Coordinates of C-alpha atoms and ligand atoms in Angstrom, one line a residue:
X1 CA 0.0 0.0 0.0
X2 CA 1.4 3.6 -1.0
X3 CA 1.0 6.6 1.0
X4 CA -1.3 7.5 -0.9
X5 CA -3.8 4.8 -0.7
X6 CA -3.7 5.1 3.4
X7 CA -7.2 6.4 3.9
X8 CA -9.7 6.9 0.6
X9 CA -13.3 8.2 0.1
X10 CA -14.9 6.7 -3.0
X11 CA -18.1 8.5 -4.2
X12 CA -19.3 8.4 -1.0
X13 CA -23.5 9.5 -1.0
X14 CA -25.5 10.2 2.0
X15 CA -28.4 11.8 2.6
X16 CA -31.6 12.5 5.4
X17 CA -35.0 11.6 4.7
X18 CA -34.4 11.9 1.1
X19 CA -32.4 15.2 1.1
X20 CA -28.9 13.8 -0.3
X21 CA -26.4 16.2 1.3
X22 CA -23.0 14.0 0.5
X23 CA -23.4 13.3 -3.4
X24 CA -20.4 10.8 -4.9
X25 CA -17.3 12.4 -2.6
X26 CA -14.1 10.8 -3.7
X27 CA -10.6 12.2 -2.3
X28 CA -7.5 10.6 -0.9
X29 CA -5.8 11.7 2.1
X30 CA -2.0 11.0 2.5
X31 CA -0.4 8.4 5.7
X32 CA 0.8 11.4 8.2
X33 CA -0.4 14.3 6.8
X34 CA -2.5 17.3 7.9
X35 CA -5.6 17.1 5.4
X36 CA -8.0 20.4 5.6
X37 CA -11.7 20.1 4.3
X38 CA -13.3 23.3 3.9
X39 CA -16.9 24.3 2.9
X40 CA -19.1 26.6 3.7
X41 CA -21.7 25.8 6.5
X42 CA -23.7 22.6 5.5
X43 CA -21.2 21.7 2.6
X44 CA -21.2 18.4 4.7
X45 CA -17.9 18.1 6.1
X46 CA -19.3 16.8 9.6
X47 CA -21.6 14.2 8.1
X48 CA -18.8 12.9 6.1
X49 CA -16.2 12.8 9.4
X50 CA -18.7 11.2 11.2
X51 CA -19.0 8.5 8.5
X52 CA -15.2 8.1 8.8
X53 CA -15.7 7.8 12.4
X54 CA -18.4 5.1 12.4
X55 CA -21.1 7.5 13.9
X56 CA -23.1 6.2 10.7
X57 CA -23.0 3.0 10.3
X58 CA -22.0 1.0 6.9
X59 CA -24.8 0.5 5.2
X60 CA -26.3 4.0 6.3
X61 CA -24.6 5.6 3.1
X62 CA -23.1 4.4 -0.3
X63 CA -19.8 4.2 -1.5
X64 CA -16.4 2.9 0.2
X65 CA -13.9 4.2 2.8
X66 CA -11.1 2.2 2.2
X67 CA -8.8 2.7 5.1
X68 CA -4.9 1.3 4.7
X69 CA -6.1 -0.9 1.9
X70 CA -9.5 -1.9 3.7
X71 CA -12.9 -1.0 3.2
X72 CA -14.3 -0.4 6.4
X73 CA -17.6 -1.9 7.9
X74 CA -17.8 0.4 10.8
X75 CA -21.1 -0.6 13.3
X76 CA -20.2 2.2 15.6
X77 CA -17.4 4.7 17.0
X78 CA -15.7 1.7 19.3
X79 CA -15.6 -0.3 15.8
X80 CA -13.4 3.1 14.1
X81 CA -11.3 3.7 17.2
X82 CA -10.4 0.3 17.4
X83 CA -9.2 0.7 14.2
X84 CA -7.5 3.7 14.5
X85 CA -9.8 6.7 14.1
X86 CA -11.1 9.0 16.7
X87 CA -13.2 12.4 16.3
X88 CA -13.3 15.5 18.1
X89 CA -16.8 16.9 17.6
X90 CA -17.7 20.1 16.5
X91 CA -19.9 20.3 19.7
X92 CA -18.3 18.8 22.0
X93 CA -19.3 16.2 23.8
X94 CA -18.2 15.9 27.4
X95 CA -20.1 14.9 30.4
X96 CA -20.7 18.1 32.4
X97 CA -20.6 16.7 35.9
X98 CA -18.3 14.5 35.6
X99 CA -14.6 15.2 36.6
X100 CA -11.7 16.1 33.9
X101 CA -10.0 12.4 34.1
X102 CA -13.7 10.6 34.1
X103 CA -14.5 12.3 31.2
X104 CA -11.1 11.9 29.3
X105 CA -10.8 7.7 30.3
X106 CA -14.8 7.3 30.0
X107 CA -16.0 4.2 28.3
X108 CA -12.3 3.3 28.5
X109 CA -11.7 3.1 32.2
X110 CA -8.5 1.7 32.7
X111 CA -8.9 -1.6 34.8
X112 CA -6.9 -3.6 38.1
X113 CA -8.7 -6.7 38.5
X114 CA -11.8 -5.3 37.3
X115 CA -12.2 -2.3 39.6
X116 CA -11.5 0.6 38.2
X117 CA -8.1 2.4 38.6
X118 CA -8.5 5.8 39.4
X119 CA -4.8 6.7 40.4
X120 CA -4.0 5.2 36.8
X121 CA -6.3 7.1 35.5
X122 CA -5.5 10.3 36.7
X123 CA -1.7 9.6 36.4
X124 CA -2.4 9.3 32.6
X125 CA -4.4 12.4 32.3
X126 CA -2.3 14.4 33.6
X127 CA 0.5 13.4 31.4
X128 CA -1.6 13.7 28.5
X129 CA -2.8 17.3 29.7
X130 CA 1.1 18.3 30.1
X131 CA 1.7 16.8 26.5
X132 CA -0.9 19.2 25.5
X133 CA 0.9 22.2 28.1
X134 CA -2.2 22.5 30.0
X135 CA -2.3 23.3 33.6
X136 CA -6.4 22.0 33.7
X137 CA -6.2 19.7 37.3
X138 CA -7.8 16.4 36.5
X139 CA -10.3 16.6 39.3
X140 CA -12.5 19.3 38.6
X141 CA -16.0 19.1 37.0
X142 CA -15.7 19.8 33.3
X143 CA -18.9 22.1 33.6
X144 CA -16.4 24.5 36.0
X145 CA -14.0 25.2 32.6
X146 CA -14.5 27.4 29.9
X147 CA -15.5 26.0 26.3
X148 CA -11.9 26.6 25.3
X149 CA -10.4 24.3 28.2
X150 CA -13.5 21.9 27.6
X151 CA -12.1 21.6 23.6
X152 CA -8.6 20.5 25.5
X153 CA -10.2 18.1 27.6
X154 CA -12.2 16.5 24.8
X155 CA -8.6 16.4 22.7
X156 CA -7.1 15.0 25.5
X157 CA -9.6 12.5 25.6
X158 CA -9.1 11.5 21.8
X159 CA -5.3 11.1 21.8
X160 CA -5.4 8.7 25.1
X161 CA -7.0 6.1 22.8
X162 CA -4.2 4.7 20.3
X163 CA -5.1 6.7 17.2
X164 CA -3.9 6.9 13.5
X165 CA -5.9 9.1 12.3
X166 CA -7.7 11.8 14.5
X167 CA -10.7 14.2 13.0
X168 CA -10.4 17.5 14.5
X169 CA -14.3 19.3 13.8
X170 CA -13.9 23.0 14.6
X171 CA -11.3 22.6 16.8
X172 CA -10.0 26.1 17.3
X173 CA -13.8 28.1 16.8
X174 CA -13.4 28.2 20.4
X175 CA -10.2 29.0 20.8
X176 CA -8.9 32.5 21.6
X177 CA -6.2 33.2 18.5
X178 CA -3.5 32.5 21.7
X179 CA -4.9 28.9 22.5
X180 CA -5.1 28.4 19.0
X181 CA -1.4 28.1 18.9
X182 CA -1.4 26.1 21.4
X183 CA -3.6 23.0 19.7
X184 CA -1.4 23.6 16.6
X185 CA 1.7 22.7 18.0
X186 CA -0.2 19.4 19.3
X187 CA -1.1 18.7 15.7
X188 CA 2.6 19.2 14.6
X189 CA 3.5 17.1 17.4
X190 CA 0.7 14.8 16.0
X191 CA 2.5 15.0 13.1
X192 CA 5.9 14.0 13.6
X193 CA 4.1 11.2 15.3
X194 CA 3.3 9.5 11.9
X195 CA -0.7 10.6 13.0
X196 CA -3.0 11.4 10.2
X197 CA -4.9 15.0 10.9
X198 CA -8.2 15.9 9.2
X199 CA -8.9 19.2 10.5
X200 CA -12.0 20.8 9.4
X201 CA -11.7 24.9 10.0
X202 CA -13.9 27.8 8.9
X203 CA -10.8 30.1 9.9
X204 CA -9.1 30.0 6.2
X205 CA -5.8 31.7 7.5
X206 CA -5.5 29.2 10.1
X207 CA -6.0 25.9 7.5
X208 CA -3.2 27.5 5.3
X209 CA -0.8 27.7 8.1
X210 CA -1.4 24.2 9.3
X211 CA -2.5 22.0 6.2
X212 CA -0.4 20.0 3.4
X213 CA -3.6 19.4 1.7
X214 CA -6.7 21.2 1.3
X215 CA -10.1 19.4 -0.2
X216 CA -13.0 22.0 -0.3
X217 CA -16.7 20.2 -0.3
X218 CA -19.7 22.4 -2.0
X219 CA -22.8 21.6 -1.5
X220 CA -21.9 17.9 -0.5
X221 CA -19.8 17.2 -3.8
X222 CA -16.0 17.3 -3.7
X223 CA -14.7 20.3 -5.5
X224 CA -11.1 20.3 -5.0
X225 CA -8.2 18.4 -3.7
X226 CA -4.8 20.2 -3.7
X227 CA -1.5 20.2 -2.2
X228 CA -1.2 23.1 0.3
X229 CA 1.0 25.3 -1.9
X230 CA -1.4 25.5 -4.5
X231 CA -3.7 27.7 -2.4
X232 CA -4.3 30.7 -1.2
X233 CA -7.0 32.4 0.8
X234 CA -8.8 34.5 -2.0
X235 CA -8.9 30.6 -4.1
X236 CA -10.0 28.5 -1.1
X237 CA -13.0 31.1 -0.9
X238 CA -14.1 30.7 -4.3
X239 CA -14.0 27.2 -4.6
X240 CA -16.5 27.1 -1.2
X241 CA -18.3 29.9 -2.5
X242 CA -18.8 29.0 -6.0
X243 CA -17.9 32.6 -6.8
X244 CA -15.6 35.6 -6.0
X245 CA -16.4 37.4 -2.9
X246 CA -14.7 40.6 -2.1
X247 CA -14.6 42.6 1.1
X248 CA -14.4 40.5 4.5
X249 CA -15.9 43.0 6.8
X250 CA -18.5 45.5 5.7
X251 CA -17.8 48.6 7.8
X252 CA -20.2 51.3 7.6
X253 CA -19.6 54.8 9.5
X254 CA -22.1 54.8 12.3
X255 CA -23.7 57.4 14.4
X256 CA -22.9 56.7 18.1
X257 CA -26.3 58.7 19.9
X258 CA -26.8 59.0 23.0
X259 CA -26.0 56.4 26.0
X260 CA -28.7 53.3 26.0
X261 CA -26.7 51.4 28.9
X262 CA -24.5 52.2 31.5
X263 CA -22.7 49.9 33.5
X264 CA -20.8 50.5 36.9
X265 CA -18.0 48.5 38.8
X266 CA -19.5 45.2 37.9
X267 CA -18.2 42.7 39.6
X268 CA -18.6 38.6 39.6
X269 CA -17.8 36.2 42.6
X270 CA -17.3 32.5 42.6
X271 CA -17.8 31.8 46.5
X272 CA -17.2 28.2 45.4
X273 CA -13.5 28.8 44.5
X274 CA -13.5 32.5 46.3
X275 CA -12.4 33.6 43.2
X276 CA -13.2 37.1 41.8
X277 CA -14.1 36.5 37.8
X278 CA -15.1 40.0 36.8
X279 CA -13.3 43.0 39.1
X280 CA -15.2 46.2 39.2
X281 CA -15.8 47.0 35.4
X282 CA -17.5 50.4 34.1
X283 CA -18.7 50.7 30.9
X284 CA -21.3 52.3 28.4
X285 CA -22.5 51.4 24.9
X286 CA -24.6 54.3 23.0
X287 CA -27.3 54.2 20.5
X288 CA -26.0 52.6 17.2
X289 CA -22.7 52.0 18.3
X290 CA -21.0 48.4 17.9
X291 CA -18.7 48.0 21.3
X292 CA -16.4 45.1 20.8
X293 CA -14.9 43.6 24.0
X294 CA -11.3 41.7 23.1
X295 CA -9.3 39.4 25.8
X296 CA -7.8 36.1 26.0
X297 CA -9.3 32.6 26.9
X298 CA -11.0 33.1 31.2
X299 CA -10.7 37.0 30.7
X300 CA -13.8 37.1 32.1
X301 CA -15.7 38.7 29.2
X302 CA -18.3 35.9 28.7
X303 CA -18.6 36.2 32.9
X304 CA -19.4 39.9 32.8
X305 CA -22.5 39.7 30.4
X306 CA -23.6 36.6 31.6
X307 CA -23.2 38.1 35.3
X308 CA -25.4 41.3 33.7
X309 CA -27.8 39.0 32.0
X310 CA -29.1 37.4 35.3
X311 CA -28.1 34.6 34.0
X312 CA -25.6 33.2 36.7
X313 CA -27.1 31.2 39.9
X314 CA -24.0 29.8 41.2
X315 CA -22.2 32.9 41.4
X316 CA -22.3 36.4 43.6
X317 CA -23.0 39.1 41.2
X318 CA -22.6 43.1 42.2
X319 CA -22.6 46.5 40.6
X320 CA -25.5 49.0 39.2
X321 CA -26.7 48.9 35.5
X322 CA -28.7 51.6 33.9
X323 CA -30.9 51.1 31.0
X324 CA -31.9 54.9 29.2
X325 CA -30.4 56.4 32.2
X326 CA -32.5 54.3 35.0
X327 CA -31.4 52.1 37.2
X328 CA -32.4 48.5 36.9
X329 CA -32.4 45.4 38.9
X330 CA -31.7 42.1 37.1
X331 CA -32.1 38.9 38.5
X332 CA -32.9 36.5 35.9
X333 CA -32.4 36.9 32.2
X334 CA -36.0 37.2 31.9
X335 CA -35.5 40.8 33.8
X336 CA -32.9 41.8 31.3
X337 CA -34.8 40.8 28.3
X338 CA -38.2 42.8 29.5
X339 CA -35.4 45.6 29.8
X340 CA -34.5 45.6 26.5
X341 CA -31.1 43.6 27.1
X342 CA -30.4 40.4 24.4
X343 CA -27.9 38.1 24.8
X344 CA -26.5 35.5 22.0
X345 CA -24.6 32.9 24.3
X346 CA -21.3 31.2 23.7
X347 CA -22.0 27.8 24.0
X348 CA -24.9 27.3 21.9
X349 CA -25.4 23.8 22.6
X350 CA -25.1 24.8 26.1
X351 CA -27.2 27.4 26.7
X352 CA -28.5 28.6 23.6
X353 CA -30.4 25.5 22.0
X354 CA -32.8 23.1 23.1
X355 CA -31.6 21.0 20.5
X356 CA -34.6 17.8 20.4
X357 CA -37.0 20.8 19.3
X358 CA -37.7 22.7 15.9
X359 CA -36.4 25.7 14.8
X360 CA -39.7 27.7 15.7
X361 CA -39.3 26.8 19.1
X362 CA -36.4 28.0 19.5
X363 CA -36.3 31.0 18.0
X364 CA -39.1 32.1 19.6
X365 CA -38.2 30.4 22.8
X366 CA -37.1 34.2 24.2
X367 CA -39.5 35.7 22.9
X368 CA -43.4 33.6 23.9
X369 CA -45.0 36.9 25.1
X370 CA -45.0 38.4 22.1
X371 CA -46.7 35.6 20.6
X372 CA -49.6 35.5 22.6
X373 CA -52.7 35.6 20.8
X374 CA -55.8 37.4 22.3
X375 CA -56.8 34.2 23.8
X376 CA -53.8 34.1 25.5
X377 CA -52.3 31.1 23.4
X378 CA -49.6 30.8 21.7
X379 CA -50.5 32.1 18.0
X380 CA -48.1 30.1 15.8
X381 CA -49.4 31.2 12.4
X382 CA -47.2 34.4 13.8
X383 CA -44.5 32.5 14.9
X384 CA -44.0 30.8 11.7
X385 CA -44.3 33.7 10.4
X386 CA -41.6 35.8 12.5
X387 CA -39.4 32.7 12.1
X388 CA -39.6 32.6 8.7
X389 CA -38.8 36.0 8.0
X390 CA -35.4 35.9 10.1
X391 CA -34.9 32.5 8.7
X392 CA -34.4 34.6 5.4
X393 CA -32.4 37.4 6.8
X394 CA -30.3 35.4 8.1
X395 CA -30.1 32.9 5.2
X396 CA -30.6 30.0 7.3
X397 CA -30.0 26.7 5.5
X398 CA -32.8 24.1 6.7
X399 CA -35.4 21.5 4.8
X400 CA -38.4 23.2 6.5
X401 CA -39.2 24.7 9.8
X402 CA -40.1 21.7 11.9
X403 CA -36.3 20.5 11.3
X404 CA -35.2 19.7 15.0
X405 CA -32.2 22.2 15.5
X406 CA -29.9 19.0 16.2
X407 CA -30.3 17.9 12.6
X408 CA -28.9 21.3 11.5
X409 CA -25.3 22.4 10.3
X410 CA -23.3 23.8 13.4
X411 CA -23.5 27.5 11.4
X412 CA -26.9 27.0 10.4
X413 CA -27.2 26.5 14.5
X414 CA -25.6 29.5 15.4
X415 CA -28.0 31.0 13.4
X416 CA -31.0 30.0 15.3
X417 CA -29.5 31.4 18.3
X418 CA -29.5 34.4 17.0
X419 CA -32.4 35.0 15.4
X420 CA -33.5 34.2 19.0
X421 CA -32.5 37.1 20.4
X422 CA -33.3 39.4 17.3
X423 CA -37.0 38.7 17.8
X424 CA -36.8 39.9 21.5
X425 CA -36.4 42.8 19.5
X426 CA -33.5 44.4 22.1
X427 CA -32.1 47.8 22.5
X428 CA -28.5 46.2 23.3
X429 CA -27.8 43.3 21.7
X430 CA -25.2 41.2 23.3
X431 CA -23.1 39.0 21.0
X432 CA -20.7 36.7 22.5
X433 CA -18.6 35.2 20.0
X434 CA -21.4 35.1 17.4
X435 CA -19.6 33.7 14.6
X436 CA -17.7 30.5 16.2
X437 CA -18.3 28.4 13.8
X438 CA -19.6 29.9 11.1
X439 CA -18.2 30.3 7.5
X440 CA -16.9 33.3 5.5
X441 CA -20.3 34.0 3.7
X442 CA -22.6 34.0 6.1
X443 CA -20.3 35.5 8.1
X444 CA -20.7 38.5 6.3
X445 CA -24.4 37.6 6.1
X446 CA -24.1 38.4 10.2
X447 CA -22.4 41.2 9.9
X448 CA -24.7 43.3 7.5
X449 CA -27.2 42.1 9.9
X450 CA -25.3 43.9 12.5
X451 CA -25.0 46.7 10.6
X452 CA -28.8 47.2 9.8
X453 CA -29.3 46.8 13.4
X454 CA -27.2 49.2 14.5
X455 CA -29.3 51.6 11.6
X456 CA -32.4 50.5 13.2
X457 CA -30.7 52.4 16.9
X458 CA -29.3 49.2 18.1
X459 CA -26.1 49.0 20.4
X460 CA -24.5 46.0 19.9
X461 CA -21.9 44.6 22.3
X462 CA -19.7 42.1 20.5
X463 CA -17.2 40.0 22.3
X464 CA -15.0 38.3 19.9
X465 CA -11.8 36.6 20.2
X466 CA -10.8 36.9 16.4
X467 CA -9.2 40.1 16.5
X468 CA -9.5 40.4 13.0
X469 CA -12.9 40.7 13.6
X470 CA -13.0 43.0 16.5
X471 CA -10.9 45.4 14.5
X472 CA -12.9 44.8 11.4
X473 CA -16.3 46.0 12.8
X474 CA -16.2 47.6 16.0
X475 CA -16.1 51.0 16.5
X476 CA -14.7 51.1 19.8
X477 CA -12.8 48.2 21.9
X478 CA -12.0 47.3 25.4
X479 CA -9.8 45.2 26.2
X480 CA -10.3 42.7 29.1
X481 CA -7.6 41.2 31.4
X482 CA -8.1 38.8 34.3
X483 CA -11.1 40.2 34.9
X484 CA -10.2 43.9 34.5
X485 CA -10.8 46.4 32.0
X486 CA -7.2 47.2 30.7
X487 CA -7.7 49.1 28.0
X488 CA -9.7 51.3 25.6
X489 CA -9.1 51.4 21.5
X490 CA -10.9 53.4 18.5
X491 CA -10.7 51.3 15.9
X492 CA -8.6 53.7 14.2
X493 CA -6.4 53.1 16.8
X494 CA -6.8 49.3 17.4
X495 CA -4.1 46.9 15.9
X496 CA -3.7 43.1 16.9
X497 CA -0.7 44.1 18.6
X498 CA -1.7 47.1 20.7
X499 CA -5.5 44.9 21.6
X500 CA -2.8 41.7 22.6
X501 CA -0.6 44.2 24.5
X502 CA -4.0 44.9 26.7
X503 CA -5.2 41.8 26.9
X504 CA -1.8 40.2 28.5
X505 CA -1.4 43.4 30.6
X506 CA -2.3 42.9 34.4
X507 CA -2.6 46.6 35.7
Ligands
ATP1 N1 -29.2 14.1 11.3 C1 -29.5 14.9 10.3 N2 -30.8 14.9 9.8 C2 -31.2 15.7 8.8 N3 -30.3 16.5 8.2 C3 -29.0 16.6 8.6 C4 -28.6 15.8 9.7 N4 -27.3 16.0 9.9 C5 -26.9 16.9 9.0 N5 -28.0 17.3 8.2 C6 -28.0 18.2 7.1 O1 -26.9 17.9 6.2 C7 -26.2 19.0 5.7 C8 -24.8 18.9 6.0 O2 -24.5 19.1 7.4 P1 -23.1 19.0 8.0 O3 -23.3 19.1 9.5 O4 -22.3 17.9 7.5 O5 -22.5 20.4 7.5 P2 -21.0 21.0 7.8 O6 -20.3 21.1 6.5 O7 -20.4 20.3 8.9 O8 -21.5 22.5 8.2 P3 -20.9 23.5 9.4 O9 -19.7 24.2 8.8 O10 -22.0 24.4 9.6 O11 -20.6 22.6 10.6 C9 -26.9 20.2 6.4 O12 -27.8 20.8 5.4 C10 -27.7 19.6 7.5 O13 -28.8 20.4 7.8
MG2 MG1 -19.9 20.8 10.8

């Protein structure tokens, strides 16, 4: 068998209750390489990973994966990672209560006479998390990390099984630019390993810095495969595009009015750590004004809005926040959303989705007063109909409206949570990280949306760890630092180096 023969997809077909979204997708990917697959959001680069990894059975799609000269009859995951392959989901999925090492050794406990060995199993882990040069202790809930540690933990938990070839899904959409580093130097470590790296990425900068060859999926066909070198950005986007598309970030000048929120020396406690998460932080966005909040991974950006939202139970929240100049007293989010405060959440799967119902439930999950009918039931002619109309905003890829939010891309999810909080119809509109995830078009698609927003007297607050981004839309930046504010930019100002300078400053 040559190199190149070590893992093949012949005119591999798949589809959902008769919508095909893989049609005939043949590529090879090279013994130890890194191997990028790129397409825009429901090209179908998850369903075909998961295929590779046995999460759809043989016989649940057409066509052969012939792996090292094989063709593989994959029943289920165990049957792939027993041969070799292991997958990081897009989303992932870790067991929230259950400690760091459990989750990284579960369904793989390792054994002394059939007890199971905790000290092995923590011994392992936490060579495995200093192999990846992270400092996460092995015996703390995953539920008490951030999604960026979570993404270590659920690598972690992929290289302790003997792997060949290992399926990173969005590994980095998570990652702060910093971290991101970080998981590429484990892939090149990967590498010299003789391990196989499919790494699916919408961030098109990063997959030419770490690929050796690219294969870009369009609409479930196989457009491309290429050497690396034969690349570059501008290309990669046409080919997932289907056209050229010029201009990455839309800024329009905007009319910063008057002051819609103030906040004042909020600050969030964790009693359970005696920990101080968010120290003290002033702020104020105005009328049509997009405020972008920069900082590295546990900054405490995501803390401070979810602190405002009401949304925290576990922690002790102080601090004043005034909404058109009054004071207002948030407890749950529901209090912030009657006040005209919306909030588009990380972690989508999380806290954003319920993910076993449609898409009209969920976008209007924020929103049920509203769609109240005289007789005080829920009218869902107008929910459809709100639904439908952001649906098309927002150019939301779906077979119909009942499709349960599970079933959909992870863009095409994001999405949803954010059409969510557009139909609370907010004067500030929180956005934390709002395109994780989500590819270059509708990307932009999102950002036009922001900027008829902001034209409609909208504040946005966008917390972004692309700085890229930041720069590329925001008007005005702050800079967050362990908690504190550290610094303030213009964008005129802001440069990556000046917003990193901030965001590694402790003052
Ligand atoms: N279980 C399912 N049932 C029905 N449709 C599905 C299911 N899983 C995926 N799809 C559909 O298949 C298409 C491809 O989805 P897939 O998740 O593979 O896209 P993707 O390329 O990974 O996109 P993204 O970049 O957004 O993650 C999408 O249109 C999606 O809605
Ligand atoms: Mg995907």
């Amino acid at each position: 068998m040559d190199n190149r023969s070590f893992l093949v997809f012949e005119r591999i077909v798949k589809g959902f209750s008769g919508v095909v979204v893989l049609n005939q997708v043949s590529f090879r990917v090279n013994r130890g390489e890194v191997h990028a697959i790129v397409g825009e959001n429901g090209a179908g680069k998850s369903t075909l990973m998961k295929i590779l990894a046995g999460v759809y059975p043989y016989g649940e799609y057409s066509g052969s994966v012939m792996f090292k000269g094989v063709e593989q009859h994959n029943r289920d995951t165990k049957q792939a990672e027993q041969a070799g392959i292991s997958i990081i989901y897009q989303e992932l999925e870790l067991i929230p209560n259950m400690t760091v090492c459990e989750n990284i050794f579960l369904g793989n406990e390792p054994e002394t006479h059939g007890v199971i060995d905790y000290n092995c199993m923590r011994n392992e882990s936490i060579k495995i998390l200093q192999q990846l040069k992270s400092s996460i202790s092995p015996d703390i809930p995953v539920e008490m990390l951030s999604v960026g540690q979570q993404q270590i933990v659920a690598i972690a938990k992929a290289i302790s099984k003997n792997v060949e070839v290992i399926i990173f899904d969005e590994p980095t959409s998570a990652l702060p630019d910093s971290d991101a580093l970080i998981l590429f130097d484990i892939i090149r470590s990967l590498k010299n390993d003789g391990i196989t790296c499919l790494y699916i990425s919408h961030k098109i900068n990063r997959v030419l810095e770490i690929s050796d060859t690219i294969t870009v999926l369009r609409d479930g066909k196989s457009i491309i495969t290429a050497p690396r070198r034969e690349f570059d950005e501008h290309l990669i986007i046409k080919h997932m595009v289907g056209r050229d598309l010029t201009e990455q970030y839309p800024r329009k000048e905007h009319f910063p009015s008057n002051i819609v929120m103030e906040v004042r020396d909020l600050s969030v406690f964790d009693p359970a750590i005696s920990k101080v998460l968010v120290d003290h932080v002033s702020f104020t966005v105005k009328k049509g004004e997009i405020l972008g909040f920069a900082g590295l991974m546990g900054a405490g950006r995501t803390e401070l809005f979810m602190g405002l939202f009401g949304a925290y139970e576990r922690y002790e929240i102080s601090g004043t926040v005034f909404i058109h100049g009054q004071k207002i007293n948030i407890h749950k989010p529901y209090d912030a959303i009657k006040k005209g405060i919306g909030l588009v959440v990380e972690d989508r799967k999380e806290r954003g989705l319920v993910m076993c119902m449609d898409i009209i439930r969920n976008s209007t999950l924020a929103n049920i007063p509203n769609m109240v009918s005289w007789f005080r039931q829920i009218d869902s002619n107008k929910e459809i109909r709100e639904t439908e109309t952001y649906a098309k905003k927002l150019s939301l890829k779906y077979s119909g409206l009942e499709q349960l939010v599970q079933n959909l891309s992870g863009g095409n999810q994001q999405k949803v949570v954010i059409a969510k909080s557009l139909m609370t119809k907010p004067d500030v509109l929180i956005l934390d990280e709002p395109t994780r995830g989500i590819d270059v078009k509708a990307k932009h698609d999102i950002y036009e949306i922001m900027n008829d927003l902001i034209d409609q007297g909208v504040a946005i607050v966008m917390i972004s760890s692309e700085l890229s981004e930041v720069i590329g839309m925001a008007d005005r930046i702050l800079v967050m630092c362990e908690g504190r504010l550290t610094g303030e930019l213009s964008y005129t100002e802001a440069t990556q180096e000046r917003i990193m300078q901030y965001a590694t400053a402790s003052i």
